[in-house]
CSV table of C-alpha atoms and ligand atoms in Angstrom, one decimal:
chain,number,residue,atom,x,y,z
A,1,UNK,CA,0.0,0.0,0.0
A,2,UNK,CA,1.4,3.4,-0.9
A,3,UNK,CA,1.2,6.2,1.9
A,4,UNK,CA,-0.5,9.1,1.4
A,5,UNK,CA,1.2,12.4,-0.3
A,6,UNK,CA,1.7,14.3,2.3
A,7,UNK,CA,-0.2,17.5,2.7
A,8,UNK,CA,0.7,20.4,1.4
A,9,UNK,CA,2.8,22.9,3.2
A,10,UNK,CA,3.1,26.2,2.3
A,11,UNK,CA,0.4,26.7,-0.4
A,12,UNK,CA,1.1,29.7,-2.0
A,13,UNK,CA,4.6,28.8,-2.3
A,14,UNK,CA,3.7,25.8,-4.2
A,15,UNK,CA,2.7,27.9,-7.1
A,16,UNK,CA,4.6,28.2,-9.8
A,17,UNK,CA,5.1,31.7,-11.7
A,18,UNK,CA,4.0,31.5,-14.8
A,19,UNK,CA,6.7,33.0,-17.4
A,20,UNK,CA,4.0,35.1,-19.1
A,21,UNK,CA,4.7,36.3,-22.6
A,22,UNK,CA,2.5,39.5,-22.4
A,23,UNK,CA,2.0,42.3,-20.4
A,24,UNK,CA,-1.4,42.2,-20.4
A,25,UNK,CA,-4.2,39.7,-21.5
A,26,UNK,CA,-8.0,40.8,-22.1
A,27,UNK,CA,-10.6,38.4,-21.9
A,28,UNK,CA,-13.9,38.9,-22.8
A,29,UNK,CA,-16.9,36.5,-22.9
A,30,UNK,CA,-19.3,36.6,-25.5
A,31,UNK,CA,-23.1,35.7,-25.8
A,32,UNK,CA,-24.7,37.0,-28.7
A,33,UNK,CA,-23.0,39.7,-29.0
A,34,UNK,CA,-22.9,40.8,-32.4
A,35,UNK,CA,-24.2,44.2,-32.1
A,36,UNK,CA,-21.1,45.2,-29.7
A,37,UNK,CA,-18.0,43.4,-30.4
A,38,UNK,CA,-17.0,45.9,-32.9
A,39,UNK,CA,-17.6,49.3,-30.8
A,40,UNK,CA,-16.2,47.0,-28.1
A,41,UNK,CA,-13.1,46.0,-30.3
A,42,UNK,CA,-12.3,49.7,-31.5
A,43,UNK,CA,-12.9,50.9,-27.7
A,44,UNK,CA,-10.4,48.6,-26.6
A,45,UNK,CA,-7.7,48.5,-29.0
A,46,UNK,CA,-7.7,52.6,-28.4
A,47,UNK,CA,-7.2,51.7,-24.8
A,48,UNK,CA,-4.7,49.3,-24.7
A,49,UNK,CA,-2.5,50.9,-27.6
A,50,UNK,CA,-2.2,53.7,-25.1
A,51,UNK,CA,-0.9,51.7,-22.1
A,52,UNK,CA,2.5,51.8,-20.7
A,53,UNK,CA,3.5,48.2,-22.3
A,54,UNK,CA,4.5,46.6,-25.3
A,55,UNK,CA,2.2,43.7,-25.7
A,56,UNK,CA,-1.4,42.5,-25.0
A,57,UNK,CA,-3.2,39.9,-26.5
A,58,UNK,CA,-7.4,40.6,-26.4
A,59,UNK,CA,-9.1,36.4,-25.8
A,60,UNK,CA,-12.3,36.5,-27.1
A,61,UNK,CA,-14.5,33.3,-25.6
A,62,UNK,CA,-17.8,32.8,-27.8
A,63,UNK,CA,-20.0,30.9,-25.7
A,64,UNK,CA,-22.3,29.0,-28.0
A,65,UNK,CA,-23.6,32.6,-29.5
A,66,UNK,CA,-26.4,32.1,-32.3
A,67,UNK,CA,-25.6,35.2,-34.1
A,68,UNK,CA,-22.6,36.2,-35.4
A,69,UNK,CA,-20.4,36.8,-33.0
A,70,UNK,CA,-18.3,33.9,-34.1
A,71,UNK,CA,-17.7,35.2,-37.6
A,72,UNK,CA,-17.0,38.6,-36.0
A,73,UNK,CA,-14.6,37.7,-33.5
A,74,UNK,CA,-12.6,36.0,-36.3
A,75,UNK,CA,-12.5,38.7,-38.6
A,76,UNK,CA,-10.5,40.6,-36.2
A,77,UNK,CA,-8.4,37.7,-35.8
A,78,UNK,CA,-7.2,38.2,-39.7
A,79,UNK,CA,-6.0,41.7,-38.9
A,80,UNK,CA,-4.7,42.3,-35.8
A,81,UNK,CA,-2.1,39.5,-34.8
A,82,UNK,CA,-3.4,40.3,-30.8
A,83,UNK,CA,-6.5,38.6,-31.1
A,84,UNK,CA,-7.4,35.1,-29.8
A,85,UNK,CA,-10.4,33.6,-29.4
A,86,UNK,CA,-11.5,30.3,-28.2
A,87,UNK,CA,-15.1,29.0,-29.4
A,88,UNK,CA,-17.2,26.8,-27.1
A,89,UNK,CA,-19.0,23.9,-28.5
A,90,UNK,CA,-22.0,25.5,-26.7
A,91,UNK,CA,-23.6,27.7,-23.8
A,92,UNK,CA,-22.2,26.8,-20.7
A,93,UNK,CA,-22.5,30.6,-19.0
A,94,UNK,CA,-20.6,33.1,-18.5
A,95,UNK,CA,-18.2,31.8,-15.2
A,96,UNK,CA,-17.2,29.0,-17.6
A,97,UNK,CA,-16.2,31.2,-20.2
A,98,UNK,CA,-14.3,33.6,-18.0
A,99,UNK,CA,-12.6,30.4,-16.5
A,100,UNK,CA,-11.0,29.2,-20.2
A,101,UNK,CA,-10.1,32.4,-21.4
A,102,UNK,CA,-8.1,32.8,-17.7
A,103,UNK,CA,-6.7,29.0,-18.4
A,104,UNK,CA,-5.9,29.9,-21.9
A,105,UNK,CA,-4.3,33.6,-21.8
A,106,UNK,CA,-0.4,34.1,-21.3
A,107,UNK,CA,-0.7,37.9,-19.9
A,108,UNK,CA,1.2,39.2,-16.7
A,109,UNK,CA,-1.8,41.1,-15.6
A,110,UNK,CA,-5.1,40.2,-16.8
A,111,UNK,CA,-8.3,41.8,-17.4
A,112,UNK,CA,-11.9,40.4,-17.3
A,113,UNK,CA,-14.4,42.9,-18.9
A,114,UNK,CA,-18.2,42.7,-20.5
A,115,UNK,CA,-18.8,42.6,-23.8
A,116,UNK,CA,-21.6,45.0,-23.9
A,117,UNK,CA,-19.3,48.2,-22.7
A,118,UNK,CA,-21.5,48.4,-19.1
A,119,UNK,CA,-17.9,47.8,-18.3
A,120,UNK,CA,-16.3,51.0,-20.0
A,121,UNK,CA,-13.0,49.9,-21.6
A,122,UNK,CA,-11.4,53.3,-20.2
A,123,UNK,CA,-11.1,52.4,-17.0
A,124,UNK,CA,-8.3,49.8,-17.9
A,125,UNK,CA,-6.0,52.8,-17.7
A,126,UNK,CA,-7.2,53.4,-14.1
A,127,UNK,CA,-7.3,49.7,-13.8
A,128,UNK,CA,-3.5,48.9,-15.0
A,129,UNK,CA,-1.8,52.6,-12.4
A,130,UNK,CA,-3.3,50.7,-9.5
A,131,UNK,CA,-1.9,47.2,-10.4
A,132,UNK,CA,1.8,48.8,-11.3
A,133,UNK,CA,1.3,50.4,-7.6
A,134,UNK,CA,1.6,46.9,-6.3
A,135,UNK,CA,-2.0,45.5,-6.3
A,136,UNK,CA,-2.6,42.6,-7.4
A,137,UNK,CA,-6.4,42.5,-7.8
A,138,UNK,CA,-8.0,45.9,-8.6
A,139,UNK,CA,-11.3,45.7,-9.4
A,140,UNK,CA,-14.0,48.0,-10.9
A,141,UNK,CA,-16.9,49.2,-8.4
A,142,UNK,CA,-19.9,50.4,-9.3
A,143,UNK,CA,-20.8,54.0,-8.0
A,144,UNK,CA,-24.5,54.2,-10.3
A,145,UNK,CA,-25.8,52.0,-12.2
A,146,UNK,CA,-27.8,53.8,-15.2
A,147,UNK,CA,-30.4,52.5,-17.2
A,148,UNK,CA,-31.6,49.4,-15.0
A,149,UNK,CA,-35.0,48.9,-13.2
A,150,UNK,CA,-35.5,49.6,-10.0
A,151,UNK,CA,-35.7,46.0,-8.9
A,152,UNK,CA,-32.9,45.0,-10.8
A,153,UNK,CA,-30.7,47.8,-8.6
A,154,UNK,CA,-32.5,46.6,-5.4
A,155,UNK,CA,-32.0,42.2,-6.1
A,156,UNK,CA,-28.5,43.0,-6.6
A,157,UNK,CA,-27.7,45.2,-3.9
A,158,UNK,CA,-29.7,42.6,-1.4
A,159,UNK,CA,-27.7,39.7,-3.4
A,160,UNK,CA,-24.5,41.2,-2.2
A,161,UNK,CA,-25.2,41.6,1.3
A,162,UNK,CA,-26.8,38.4,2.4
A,163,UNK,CA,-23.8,36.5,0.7
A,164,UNK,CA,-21.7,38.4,2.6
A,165,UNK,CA,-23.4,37.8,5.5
A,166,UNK,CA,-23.9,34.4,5.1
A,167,UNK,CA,-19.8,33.4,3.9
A,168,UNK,CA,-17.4,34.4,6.0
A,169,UNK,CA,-15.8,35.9,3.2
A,170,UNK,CA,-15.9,39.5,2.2
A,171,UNK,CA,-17.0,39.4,-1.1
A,172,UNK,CA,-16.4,43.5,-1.8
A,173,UNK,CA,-20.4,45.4,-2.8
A,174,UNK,CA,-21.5,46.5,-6.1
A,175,UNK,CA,-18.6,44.7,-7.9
A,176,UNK,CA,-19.0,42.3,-10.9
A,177,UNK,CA,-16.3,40.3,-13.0
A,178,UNK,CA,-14.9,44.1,-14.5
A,179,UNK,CA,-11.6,43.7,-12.3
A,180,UNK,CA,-7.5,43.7,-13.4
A,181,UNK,CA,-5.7,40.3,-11.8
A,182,UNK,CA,-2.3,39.5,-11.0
A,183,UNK,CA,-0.8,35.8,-12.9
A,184,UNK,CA,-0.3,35.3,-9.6
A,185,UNK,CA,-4.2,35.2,-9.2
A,186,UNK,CA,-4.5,33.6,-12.2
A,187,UNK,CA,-2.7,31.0,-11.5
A,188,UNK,CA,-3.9,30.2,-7.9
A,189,UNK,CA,-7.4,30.3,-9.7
A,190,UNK,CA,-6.3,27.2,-11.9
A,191,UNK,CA,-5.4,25.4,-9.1
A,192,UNK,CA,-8.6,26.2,-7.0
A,193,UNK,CA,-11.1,22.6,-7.8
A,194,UNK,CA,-14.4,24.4,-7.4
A,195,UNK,CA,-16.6,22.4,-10.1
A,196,UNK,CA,-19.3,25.4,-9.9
A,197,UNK,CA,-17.2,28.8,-10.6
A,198,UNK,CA,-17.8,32.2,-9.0
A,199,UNK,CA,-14.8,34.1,-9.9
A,200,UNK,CA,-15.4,37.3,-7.6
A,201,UNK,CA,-15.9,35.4,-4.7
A,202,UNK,CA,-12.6,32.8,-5.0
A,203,UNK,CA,-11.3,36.1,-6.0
A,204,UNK,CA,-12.2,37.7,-2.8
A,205,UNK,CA,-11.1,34.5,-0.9
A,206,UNK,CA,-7.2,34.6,-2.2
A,207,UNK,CA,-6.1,37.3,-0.8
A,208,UNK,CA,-3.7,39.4,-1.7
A,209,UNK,CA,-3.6,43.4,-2.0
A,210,UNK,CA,-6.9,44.0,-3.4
A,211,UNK,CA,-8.4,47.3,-3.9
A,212,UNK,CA,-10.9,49.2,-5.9
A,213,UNK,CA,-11.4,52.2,-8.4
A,214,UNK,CA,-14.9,53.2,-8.7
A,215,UNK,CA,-17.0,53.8,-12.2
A,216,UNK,CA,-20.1,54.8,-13.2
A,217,UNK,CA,-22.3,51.7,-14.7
A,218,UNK,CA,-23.3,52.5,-18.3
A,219,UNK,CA,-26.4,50.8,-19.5
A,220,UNK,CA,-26.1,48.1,-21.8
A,221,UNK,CA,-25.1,49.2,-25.3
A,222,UNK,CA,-27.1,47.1,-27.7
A,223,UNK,CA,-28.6,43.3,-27.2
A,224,UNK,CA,-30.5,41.6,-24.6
A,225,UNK,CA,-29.1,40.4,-21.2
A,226,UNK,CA,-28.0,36.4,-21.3
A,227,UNK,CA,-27.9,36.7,-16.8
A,228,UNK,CA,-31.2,36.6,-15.4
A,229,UNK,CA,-31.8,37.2,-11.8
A,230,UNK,CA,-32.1,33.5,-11.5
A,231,UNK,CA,-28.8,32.7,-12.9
A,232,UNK,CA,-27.1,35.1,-10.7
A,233,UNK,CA,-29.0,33.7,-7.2
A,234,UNK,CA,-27.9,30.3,-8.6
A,235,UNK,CA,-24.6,30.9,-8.9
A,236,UNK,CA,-23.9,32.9,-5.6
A,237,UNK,CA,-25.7,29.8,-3.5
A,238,UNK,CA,-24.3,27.4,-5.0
A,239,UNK,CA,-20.7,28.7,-4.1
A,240,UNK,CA,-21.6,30.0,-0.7
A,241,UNK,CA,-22.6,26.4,0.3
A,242,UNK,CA,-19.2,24.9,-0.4
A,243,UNK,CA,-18.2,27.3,2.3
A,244,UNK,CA,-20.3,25.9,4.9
B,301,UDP,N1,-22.2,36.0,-21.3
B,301,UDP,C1,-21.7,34.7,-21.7
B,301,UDP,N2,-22.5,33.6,-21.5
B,301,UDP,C2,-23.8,33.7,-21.1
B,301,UDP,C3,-24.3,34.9,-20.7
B,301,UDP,C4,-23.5,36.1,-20.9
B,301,UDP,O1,-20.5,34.6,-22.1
B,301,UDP,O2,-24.4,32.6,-21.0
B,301,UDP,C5,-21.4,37.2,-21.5
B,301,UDP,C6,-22.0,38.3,-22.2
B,301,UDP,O3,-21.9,38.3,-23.6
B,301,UDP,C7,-21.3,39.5,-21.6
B,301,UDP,C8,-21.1,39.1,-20.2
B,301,UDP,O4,-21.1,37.6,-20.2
B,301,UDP,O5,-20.1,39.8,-22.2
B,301,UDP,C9,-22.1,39.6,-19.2
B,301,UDP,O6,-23.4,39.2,-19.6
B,301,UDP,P1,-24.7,40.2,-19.6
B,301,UDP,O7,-24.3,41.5,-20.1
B,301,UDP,O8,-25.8,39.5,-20.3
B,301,UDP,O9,-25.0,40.2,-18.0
B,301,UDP,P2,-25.6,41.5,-17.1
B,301,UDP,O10,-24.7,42.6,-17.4
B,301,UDP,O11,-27.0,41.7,-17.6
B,301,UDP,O12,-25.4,41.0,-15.7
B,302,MG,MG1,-24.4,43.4,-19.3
């Protein structure tokens, strides 16, 4: 009979680094998104061109999209060489397709951003000072959210606070995916075994310095929302109850 490995000392030290072949990586999820990616795409590139760094690769994750999205997304990949995209087989939701473009992207630092520019591609900028101040998550908080019902502002605010309350992990208010990661992150995220994903609460769990730059929530530029309340309770739950 073999013994057992023993257990792991040490953690974080386990990890290896990553020798990342970008500065920074973009990855963005895509549901039908036809009627954004290229505002999105132009937005972007204007950004990131005007960062302090020499490379950065955009990952583009179609998620079973039944427009065209897909023909899109590869488009841009026959003119500009920093464009990757990986194209799911179908929907699996939005935490899955955040999860392969982390597992697949090389960058340093890495940025998880909405399609539908709620998340405005500017605050990258903001995004990337705080990370070269020595953070290693900094993520985008909401100050106003325009151009959403009443109930939809109210569900989420509750939604926020009761997981808090019932985790013992401070999962930070009014924050989505919209956030800038360290590889370090990333790669403590590949390791983590959670079958069901929920990215800003792991997120939240790691560690780290962490901080946030606030933004005003633009409404959603053109298509239809592919999270319904539902979705979101689901996927908050369902985490919070590995904690227990
Ligand atoms: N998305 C996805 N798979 C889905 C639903 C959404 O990849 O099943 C993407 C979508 O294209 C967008 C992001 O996830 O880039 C956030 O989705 P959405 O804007 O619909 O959510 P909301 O802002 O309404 O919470
Ligand atoms: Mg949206």
């Amino acid at each position: 009979m073999t013994p057992p490995n023993p257990p792991l000392k040490g953690r974080a030290k386990k990890i290896s680094y990553f020798s990342a072949a970008m500065d920074l990586s973009v990855i963005i999820p895509i549901y039908n998104e036809e009627a954004n990616i290229g505002l999105l795409y132009n937005r972007l590139k204007g950004v990131l061109d005007g960062l302090p760094i020499e490379s950065y690769e955009m990952v583009f994750i179609n998620d079973g999209s039944r427009d065209a999205s897909l023909a899109l997304i590869k488009g841009l990949t026959v003119t500009d060489k920093n464009v990757r995209y990986i194209d799911f087989s179908r929907n699996f939701g939005h935490q899955v397709a955040v999860t392969a473009g982390l597992d697949a992207c090389i960058g340093n630092a890495v940025v998880i951003i909405d399609a539908d520019l709620q998340d405005p591609p500017e605050l990258i900028g903001d995004l990337y000072a705080k990370h070269k101040e020595g953070y290693q998550v900094v993520y985008a908080q909401r100050r106003s959210r325009s151009g959403e019902s009443f109930f939809k502002k109210f569900t989420a605010k509750m939604f926020y606070r009761i997981l808090a309350r019932i985790t013992s992990v401070n999962i930070p208010v009014d924050t989505g995916d919209f956030r800038l990661i360290d590889r370090v992150i990333v790669n403590i995220l590949k390791e983590m075994p959670e079958q069901q994903k929920y990215l800003r609460g792991q997120i939240a769990w790691i560690g780290f310095n962490q901080i946030a730059v606030e933004y005003d929530r633009d409404e959603r530029n053109a298509g239809e929302t592919g999270y319904t309340f539902k979705k979101m309770m689901r996927l908050g739950i369902r985490w919070a109850y590995g904690l227990f």
